[in-house]
Tab-separated table of C-alpha atoms in Angstrom:
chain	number	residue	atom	x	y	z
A	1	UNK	CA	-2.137	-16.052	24.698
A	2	UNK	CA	-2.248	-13.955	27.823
A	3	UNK	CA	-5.825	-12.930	29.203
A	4	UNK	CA	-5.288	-9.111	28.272
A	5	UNK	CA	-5.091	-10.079	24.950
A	6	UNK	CA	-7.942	-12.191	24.894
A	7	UNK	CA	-10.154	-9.514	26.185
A	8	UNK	CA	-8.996	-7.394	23.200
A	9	UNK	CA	-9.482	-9.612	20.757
A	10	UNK	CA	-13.252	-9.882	22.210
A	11	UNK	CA	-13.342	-6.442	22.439
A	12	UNK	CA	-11.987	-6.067	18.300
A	13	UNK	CA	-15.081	-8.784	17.319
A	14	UNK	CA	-17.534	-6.974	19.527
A	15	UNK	CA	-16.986	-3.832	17.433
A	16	UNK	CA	-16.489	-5.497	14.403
A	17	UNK	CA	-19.900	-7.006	14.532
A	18	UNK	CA	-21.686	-3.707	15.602
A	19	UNK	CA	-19.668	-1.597	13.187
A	20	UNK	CA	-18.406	-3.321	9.534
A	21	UNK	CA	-21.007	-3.025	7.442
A	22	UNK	CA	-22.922	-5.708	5.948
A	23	UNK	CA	-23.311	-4.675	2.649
A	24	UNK	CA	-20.568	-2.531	1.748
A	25	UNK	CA	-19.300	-5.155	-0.918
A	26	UNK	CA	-22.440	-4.969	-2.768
A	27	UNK	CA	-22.691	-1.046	-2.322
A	28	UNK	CA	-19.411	-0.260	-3.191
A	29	UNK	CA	-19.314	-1.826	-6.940
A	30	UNK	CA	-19.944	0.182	-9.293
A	31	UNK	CA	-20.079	3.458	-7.396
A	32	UNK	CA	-18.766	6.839	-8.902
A	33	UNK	CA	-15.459	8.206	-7.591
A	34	UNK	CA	-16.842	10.632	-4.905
A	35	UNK	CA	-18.946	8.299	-3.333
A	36	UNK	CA	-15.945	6.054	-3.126
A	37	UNK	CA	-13.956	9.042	-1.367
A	38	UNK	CA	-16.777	9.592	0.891
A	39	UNK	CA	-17.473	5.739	2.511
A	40	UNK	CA	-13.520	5.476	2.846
A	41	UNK	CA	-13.605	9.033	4.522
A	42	UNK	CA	-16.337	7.598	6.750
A	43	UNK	CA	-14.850	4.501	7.379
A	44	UNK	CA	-11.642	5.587	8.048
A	45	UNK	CA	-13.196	7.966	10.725
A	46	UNK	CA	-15.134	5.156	12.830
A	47	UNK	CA	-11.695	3.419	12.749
A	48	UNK	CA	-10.087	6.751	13.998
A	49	UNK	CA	-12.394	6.987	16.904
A	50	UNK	CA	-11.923	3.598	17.528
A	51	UNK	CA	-8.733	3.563	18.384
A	52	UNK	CA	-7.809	1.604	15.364
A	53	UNK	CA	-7.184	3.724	12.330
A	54	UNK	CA	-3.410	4.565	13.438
A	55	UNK	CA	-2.436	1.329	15.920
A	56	UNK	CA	1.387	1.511	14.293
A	57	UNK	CA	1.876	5.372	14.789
A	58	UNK	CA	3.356	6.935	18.019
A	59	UNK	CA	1.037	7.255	20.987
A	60	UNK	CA	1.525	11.272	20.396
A	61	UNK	CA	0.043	11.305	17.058
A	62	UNK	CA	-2.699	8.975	17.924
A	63	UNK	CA	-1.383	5.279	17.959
A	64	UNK	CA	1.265	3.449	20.234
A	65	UNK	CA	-1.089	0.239	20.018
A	66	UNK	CA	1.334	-2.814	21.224
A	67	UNK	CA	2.422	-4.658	18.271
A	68	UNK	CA	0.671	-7.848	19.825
A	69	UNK	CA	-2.490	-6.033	19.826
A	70	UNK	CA	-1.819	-4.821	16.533
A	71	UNK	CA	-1.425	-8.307	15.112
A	72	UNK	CA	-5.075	-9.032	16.752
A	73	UNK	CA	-6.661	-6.055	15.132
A	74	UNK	CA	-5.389	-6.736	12.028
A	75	UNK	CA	-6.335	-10.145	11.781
A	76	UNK	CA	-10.036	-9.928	13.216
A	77	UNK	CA	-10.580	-7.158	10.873
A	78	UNK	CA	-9.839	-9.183	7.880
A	79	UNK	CA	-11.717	-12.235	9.744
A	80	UNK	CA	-14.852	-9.903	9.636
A	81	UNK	CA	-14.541	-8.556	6.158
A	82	UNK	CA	-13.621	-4.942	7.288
A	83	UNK	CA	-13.439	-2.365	4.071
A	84	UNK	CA	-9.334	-1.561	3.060
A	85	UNK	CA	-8.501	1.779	4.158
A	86	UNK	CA	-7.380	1.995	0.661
A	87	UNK	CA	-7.630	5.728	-0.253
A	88	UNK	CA	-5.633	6.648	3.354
A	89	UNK	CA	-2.734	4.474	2.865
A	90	UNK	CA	-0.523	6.262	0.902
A	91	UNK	CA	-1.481	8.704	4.156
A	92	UNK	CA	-0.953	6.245	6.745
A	93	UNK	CA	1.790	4.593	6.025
A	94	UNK	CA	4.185	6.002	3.691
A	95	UNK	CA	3.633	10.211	3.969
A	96	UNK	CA	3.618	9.126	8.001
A	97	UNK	CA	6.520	7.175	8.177
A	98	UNK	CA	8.485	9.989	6.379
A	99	UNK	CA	7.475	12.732	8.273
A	100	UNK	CA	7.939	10.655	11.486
A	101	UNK	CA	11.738	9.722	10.121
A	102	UNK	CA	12.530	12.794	8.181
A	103	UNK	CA	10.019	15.826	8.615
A	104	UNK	CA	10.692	18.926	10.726
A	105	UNK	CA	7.957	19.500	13.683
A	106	UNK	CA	6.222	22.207	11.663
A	107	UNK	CA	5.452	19.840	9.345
A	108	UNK	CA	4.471	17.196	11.515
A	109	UNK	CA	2.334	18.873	13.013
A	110	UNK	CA	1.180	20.321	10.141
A	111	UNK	CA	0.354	16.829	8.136
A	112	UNK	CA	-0.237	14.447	10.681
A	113	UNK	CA	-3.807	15.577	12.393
A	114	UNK	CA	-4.752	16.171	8.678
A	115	UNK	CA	-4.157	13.120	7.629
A	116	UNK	CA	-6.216	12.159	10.801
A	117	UNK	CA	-9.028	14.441	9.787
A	118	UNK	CA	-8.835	12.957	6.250
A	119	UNK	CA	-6.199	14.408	4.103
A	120	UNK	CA	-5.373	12.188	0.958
A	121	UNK	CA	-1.845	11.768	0.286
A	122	UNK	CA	-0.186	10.176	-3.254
A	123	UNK	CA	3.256	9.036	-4.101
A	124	UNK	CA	5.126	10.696	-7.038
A	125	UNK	CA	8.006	8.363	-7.139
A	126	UNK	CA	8.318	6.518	-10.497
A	127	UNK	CA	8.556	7.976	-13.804
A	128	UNK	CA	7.984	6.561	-17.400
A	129	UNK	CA	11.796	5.944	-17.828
A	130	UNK	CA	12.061	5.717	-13.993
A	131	UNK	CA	10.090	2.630	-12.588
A	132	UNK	CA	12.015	-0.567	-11.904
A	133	UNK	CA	15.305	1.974	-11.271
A	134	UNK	CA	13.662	4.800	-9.723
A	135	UNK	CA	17.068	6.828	-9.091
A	136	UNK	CA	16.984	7.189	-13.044
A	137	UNK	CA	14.241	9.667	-12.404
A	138	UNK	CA	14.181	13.120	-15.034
A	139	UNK	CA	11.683	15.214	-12.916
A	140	UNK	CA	13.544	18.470	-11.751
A	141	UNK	CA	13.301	20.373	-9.213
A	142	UNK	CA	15.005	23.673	-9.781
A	143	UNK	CA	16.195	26.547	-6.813
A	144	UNK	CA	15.142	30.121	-7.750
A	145	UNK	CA	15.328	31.914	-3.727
A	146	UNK	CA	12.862	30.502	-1.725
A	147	UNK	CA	11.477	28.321	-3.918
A	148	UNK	CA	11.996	25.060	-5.986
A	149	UNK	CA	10.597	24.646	-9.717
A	150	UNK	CA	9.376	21.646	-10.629
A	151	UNK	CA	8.977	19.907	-14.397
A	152	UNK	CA	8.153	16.515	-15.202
A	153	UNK	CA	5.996	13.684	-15.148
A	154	UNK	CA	5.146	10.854	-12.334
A	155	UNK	CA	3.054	7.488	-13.754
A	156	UNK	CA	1.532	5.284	-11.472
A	157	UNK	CA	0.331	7.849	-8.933
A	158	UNK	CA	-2.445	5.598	-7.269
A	159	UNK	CA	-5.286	7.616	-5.765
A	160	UNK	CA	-3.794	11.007	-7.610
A	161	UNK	CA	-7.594	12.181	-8.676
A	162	UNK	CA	-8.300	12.507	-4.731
A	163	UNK	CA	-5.322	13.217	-3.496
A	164	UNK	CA	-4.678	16.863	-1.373
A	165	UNK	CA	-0.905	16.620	-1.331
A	166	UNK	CA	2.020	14.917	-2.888
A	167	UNK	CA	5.027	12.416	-1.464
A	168	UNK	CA	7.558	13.770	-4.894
A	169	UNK	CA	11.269	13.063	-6.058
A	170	UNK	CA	12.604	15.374	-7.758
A	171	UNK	CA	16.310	15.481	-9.080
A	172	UNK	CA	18.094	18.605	-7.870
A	173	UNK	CA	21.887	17.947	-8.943
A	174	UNK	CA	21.773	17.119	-12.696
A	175	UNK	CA	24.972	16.989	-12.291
A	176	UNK	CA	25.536	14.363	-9.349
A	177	UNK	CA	25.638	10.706	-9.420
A	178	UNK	CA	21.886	9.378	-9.648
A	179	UNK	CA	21.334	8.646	-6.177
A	180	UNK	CA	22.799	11.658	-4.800
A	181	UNK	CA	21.021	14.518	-7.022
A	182	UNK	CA	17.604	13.715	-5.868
A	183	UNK	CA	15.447	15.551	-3.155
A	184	UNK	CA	12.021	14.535	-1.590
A	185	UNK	CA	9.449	17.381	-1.408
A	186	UNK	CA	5.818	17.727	-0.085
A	187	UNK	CA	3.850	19.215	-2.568
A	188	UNK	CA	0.298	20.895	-2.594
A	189	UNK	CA	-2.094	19.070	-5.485
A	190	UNK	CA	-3.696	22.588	-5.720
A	191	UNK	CA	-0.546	24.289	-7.001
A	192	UNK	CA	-1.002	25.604	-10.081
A	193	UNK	CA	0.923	23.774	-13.183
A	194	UNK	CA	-0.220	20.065	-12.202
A	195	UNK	CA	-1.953	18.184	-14.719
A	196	UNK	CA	-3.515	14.926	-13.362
A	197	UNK	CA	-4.820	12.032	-15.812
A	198	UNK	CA	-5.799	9.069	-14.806
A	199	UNK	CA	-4.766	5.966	-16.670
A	200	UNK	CA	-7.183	3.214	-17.686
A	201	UNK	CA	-6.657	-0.249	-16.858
A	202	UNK	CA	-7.099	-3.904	-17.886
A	203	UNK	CA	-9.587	-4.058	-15.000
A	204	UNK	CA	-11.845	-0.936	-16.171
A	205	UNK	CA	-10.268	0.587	-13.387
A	206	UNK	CA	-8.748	4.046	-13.418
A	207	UNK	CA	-7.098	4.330	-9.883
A	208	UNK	CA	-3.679	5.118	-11.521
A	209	UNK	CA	-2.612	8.433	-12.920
A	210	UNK	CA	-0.575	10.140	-14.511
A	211	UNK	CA	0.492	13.506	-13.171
A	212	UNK	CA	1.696	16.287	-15.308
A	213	UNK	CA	4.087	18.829	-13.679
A	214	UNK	CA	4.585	22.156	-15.728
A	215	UNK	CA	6.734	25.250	-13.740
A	216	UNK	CA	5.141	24.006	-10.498
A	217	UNK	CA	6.429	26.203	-7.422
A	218	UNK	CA	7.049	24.295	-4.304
A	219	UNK	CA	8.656	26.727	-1.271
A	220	UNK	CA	11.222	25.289	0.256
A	221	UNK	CA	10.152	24.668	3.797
A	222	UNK	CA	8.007	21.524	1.989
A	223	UNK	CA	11.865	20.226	1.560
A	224	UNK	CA	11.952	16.934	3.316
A	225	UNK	CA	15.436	16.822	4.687
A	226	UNK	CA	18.806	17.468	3.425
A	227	UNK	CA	18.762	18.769	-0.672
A	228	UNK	CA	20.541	16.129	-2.637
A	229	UNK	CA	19.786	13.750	0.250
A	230	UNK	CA	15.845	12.372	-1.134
A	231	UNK	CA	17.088	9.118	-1.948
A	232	UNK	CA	18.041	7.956	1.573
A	233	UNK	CA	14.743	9.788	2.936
A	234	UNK	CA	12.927	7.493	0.019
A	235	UNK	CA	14.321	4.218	1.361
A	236	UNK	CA	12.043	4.706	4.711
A	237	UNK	CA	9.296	6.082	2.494
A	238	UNK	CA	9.200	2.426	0.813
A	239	UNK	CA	9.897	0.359	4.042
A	240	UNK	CA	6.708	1.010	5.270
A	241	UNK	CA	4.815	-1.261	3.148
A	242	UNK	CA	6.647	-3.628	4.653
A	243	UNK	CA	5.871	-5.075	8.482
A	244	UNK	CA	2.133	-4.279	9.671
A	245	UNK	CA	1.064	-3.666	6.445
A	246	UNK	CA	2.353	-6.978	4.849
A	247	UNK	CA	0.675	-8.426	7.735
A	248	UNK	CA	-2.509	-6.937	6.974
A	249	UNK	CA	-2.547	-7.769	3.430
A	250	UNK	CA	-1.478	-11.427	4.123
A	251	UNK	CA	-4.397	-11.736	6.900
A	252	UNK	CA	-7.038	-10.581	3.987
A	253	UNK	CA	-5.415	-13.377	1.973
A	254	UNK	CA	-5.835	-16.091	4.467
A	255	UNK	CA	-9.207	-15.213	4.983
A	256	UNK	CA	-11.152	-13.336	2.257
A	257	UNK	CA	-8.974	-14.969	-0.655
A	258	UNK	CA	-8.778	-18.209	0.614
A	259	UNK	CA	-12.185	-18.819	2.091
A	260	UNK	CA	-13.957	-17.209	-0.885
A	261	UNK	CA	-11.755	-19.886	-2.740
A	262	UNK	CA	-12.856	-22.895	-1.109
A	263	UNK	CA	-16.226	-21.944	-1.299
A	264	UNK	CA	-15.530	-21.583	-5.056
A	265	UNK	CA	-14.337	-25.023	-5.549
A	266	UNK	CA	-17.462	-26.441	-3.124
A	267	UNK	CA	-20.238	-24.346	-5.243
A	268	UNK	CA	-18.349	-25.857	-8.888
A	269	UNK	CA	-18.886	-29.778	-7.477
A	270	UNK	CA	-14.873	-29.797	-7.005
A	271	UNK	CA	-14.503	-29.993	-2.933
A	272	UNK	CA	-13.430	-34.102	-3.122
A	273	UNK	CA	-11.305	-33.799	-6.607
A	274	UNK	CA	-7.735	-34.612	-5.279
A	275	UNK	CA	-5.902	-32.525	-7.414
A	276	UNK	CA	-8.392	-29.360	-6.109
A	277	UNK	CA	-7.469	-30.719	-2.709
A	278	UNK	CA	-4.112	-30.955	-2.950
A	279	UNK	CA	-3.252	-26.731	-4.218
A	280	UNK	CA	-6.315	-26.133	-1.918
A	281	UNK	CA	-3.445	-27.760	0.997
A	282	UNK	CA	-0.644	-25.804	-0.680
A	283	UNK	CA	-2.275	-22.594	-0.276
A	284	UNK	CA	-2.798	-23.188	3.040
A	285	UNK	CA	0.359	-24.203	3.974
A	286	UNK	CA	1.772	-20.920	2.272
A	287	UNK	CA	-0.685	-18.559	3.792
A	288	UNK	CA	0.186	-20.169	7.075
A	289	UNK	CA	4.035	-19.730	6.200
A	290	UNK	CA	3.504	-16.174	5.144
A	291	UNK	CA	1.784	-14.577	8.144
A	292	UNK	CA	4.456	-16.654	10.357
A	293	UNK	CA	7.245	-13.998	8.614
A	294	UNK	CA	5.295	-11.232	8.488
A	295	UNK	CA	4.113	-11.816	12.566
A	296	UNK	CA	8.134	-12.349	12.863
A	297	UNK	CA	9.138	-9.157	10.750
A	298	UNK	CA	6.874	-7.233	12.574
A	299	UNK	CA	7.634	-8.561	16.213
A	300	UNK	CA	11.394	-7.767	15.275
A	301	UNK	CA	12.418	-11.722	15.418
A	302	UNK	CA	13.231	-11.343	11.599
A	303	UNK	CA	15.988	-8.301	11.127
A	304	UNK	CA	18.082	-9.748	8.331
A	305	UNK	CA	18.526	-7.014	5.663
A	306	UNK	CA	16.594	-8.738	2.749
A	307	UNK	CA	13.624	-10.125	5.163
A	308	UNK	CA	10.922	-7.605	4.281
A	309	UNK	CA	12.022	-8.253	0.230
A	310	UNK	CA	11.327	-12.153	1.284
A	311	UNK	CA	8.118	-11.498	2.508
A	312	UNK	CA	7.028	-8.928	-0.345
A	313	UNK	CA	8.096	-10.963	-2.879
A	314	UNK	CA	6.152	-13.915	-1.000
A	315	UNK	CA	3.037	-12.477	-0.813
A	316	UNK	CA	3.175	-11.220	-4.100
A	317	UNK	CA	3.340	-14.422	-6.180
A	318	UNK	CA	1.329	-16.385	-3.408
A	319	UNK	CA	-2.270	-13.934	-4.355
A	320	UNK	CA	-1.025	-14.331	-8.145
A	321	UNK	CA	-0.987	-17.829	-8.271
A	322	UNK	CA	-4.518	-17.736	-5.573
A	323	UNK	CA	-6.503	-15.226	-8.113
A	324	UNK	CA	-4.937	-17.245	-11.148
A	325	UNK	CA	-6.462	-20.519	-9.455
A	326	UNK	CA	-9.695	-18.677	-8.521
A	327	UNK	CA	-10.253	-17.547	-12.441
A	328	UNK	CA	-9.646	-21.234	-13.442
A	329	UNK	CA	-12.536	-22.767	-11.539
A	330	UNK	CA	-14.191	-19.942	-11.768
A	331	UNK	CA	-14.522	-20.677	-15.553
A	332	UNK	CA	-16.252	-18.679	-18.138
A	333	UNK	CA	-18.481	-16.975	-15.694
A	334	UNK	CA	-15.619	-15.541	-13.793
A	335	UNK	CA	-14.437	-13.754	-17.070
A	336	UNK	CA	-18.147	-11.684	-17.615
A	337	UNK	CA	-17.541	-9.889	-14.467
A	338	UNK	CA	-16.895	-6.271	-15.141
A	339	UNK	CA	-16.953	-4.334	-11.382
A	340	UNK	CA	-15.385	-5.052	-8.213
A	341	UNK	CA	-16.337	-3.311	-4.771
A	342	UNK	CA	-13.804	-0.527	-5.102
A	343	UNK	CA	-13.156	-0.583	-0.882
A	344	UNK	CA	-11.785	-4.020	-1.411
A	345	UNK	CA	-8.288	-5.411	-1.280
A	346	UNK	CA	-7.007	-7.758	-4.490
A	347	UNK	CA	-9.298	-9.978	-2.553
A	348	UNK	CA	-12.595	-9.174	-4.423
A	349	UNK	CA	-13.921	-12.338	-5.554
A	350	UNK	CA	-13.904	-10.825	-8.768
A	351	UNK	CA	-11.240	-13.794	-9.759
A	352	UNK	CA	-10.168	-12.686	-13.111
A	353	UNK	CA	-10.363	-9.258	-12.335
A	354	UNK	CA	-8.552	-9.665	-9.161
A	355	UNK	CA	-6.003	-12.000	-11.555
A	356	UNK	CA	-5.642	-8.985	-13.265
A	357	UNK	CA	-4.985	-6.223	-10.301
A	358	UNK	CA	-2.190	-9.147	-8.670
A	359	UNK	CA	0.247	-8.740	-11.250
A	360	UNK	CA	0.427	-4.732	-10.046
A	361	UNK	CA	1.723	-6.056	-6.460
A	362	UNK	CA	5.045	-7.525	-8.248
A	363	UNK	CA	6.225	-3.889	-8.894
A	364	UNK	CA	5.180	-1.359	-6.791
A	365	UNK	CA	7.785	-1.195	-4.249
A	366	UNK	CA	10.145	-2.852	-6.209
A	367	UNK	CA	9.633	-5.230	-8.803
A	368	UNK	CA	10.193	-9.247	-8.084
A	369	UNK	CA	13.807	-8.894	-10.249
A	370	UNK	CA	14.532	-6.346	-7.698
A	371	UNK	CA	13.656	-8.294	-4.818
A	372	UNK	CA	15.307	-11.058	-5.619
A	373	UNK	CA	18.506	-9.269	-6.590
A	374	UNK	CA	17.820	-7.615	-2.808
A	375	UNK	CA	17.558	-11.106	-1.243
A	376	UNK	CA	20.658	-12.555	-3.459
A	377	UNK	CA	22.802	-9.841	-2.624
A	378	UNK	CA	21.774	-8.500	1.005
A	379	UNK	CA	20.935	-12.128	2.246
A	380	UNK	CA	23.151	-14.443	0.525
A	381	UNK	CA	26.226	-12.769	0.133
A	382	UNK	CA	26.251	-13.303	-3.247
A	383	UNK	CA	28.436	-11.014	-5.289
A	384	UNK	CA	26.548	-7.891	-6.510
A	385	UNK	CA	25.602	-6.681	-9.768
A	386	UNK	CA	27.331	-4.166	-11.748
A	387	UNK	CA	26.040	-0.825	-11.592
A	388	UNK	CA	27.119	2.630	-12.993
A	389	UNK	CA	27.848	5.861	-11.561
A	390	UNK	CA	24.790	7.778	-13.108
């Protein structure tokens, strides 16, 4: 590794030591919902000034960090324990990437200093009949002059109780095949005839909604591009979980998950048990496997068309079968725990409840079925499967 680099990553630990705080685990269980909006809010800030909140976006909006530097940043922040940006990654990620691919400049620059200054973004993709085949959405979006109307219903909205504004597919050709009758819209959570609830889950948590949409009047400059033409927008929408973020979420795994593991077996008299040993080896060797794709996905070594499925679906079933290992020598006392630091990743050490949250990472995204029909087909060459016109 070249000195430059080096000096960064010295420079990353410096402010990592000075900076993540000590005690946010143990201050952020528990905690109601606005005091979990305001440490991410504050977090996300001394990130921003930093230099680190936006490495992956364009230097003109704030980022144009080199992907090598990126890789560093990522990885000494989950070395040090650094809070998830979880409440601005909808933001971050996915309502940037589209604007960036698909937005006009008004609404670039718009969105994109707000979502620096803190604006909370949700996705209203998937539907109750709409989740593993999202095309199949119902929500519609209807054209009366300058304006579209908008009825339906989105489930799964993560974050939708905080949220200021609104990634949403609506179909706008009944009539059209599936994929070609949909449009992508920006839409204000303030506008009057949305209805969000939030959903209750295994966990206790409640950081999925539902959201409600009753004659809800978008304009049409918050059309993200072409009508009809929201699908194709969508499929850039969804690659950005993919890449940095994958690498992110694989470098909390490697450390968080994995240490907190082996610290697990040590404290439960297991550290020289050879079978313990031997998944405590596998895991290893997977995590190590895993942030080798994602490093090559994101340094552009990887460009097959089913590579970022490979490493989603990876990761996925790599922290299921981690938590699920966690919550077995965990034993009983690993099943009384009822809160998890709400800043945290899937990484808690909360082992059955973060057993629990894994199973959401094999659908979001696109469910493991999907992905592997995406690797079979796209990477294989195998013949595809059947599907109809609407």
């Amino acid at each position: 590794m070249n000195a430059e680099l080096e000096d960064f990553r010295a420079g990353v630990r410096d402010w990592c030591r000075e900076h993540v705080p000590s005690d946010w685990r143990r201050a952020q269980t528990g905690v109601s919902g606005e005091e979990f909006v305001r440490f991410q809010q504050e977090w996300f800030q001394l990130l921003r000034t930093a230099g680190f909140a936006v490495p992956h976006w364009p230097r003109e909006w704030g980022g144009g960090m080199p992907v090598a530097e990126q890789i560093v940043l990522y990885s000494e922040l989950a070395a040090h324990d650094a809070p998830r940006l979880v409440l601005a990654f909808v933001a971050i990620h996915h309502a940037a990437s589209t604007l960036l691919a698909a937005g006009t400049e008004e609404q670039r620059r718009r969105h994109l200093p707000a979502i620096l200054d803190g604006e909370i973004w949700v996705q209203g993709f998937s539907e109750p009949e709409a989740g593993s085949d999202l095309a199949a959405l119902k929500t519609s979006a209807r054209r009366e002059g300058d304006t579209y109307v908008v009825n339906g219903q989105k489930v799964w909205a993560s974050g939708a109780a905080y949220a200021d504004w609104c990634l949403l597919l609506a179909r706008t050709d009944p009539d059209a095949p599936k994929r070609h009758g949909i449009s992508y819209f920006l839409m204000d959570m303030r506008t009057p005839g949305i209805d969000v609830r939030p959903i209750r889950q295994a966990t206790g948590e409640s950081h999925f909604c539902e959201i409600f949409l009753a004659d809800v009047a978008i304009p049409a400059t918050r059309l993200i591009g072409p009508e009809n033409a929201g699908w194709q927008v969508a499929q850039s929408t969804l690659g950005a979980e993919r890449g940095m973020t994958m690498l992110e979420l694989a470098e909390r795994l490697g450390n968080a998950g994995f240490r907190w593991l082996v610290r697990l077996c040590a404290r439960a008299g297991l550290a020289g048990d050879s079978l313990v040993c031997d998944r405590l080896a596998m895991f290893d060797t997977e995590i190590t496997a895993l942030r080798g794709l994602c490093r090559e996905l994101v340094e552009g070594r990887a460009n097959g068309p089913a590579n970022a499925s490979i490493v989603k679906l990876v990761y996925s079933e790599l922290l299921q079968r981690i938590m699920d290992f966690g919550a077995e020598i965990g034993g009983p006392p690993a099943h009384t725990v009822l809160a998890k630091p709400v800043s945290s990743g899937w990484e808690s050490g909360a082992w059955m409840l973060d057993f629990l949250g894994s199973w959401e990472w094999t659908i979001p995204g696109g469910t493991s079925e999907i992905q592997r029909t995406i690797i079979g087909e796209r990477g294989l060459g195998l013949p595809r499967e059947p599907v109809s016109a609407r």
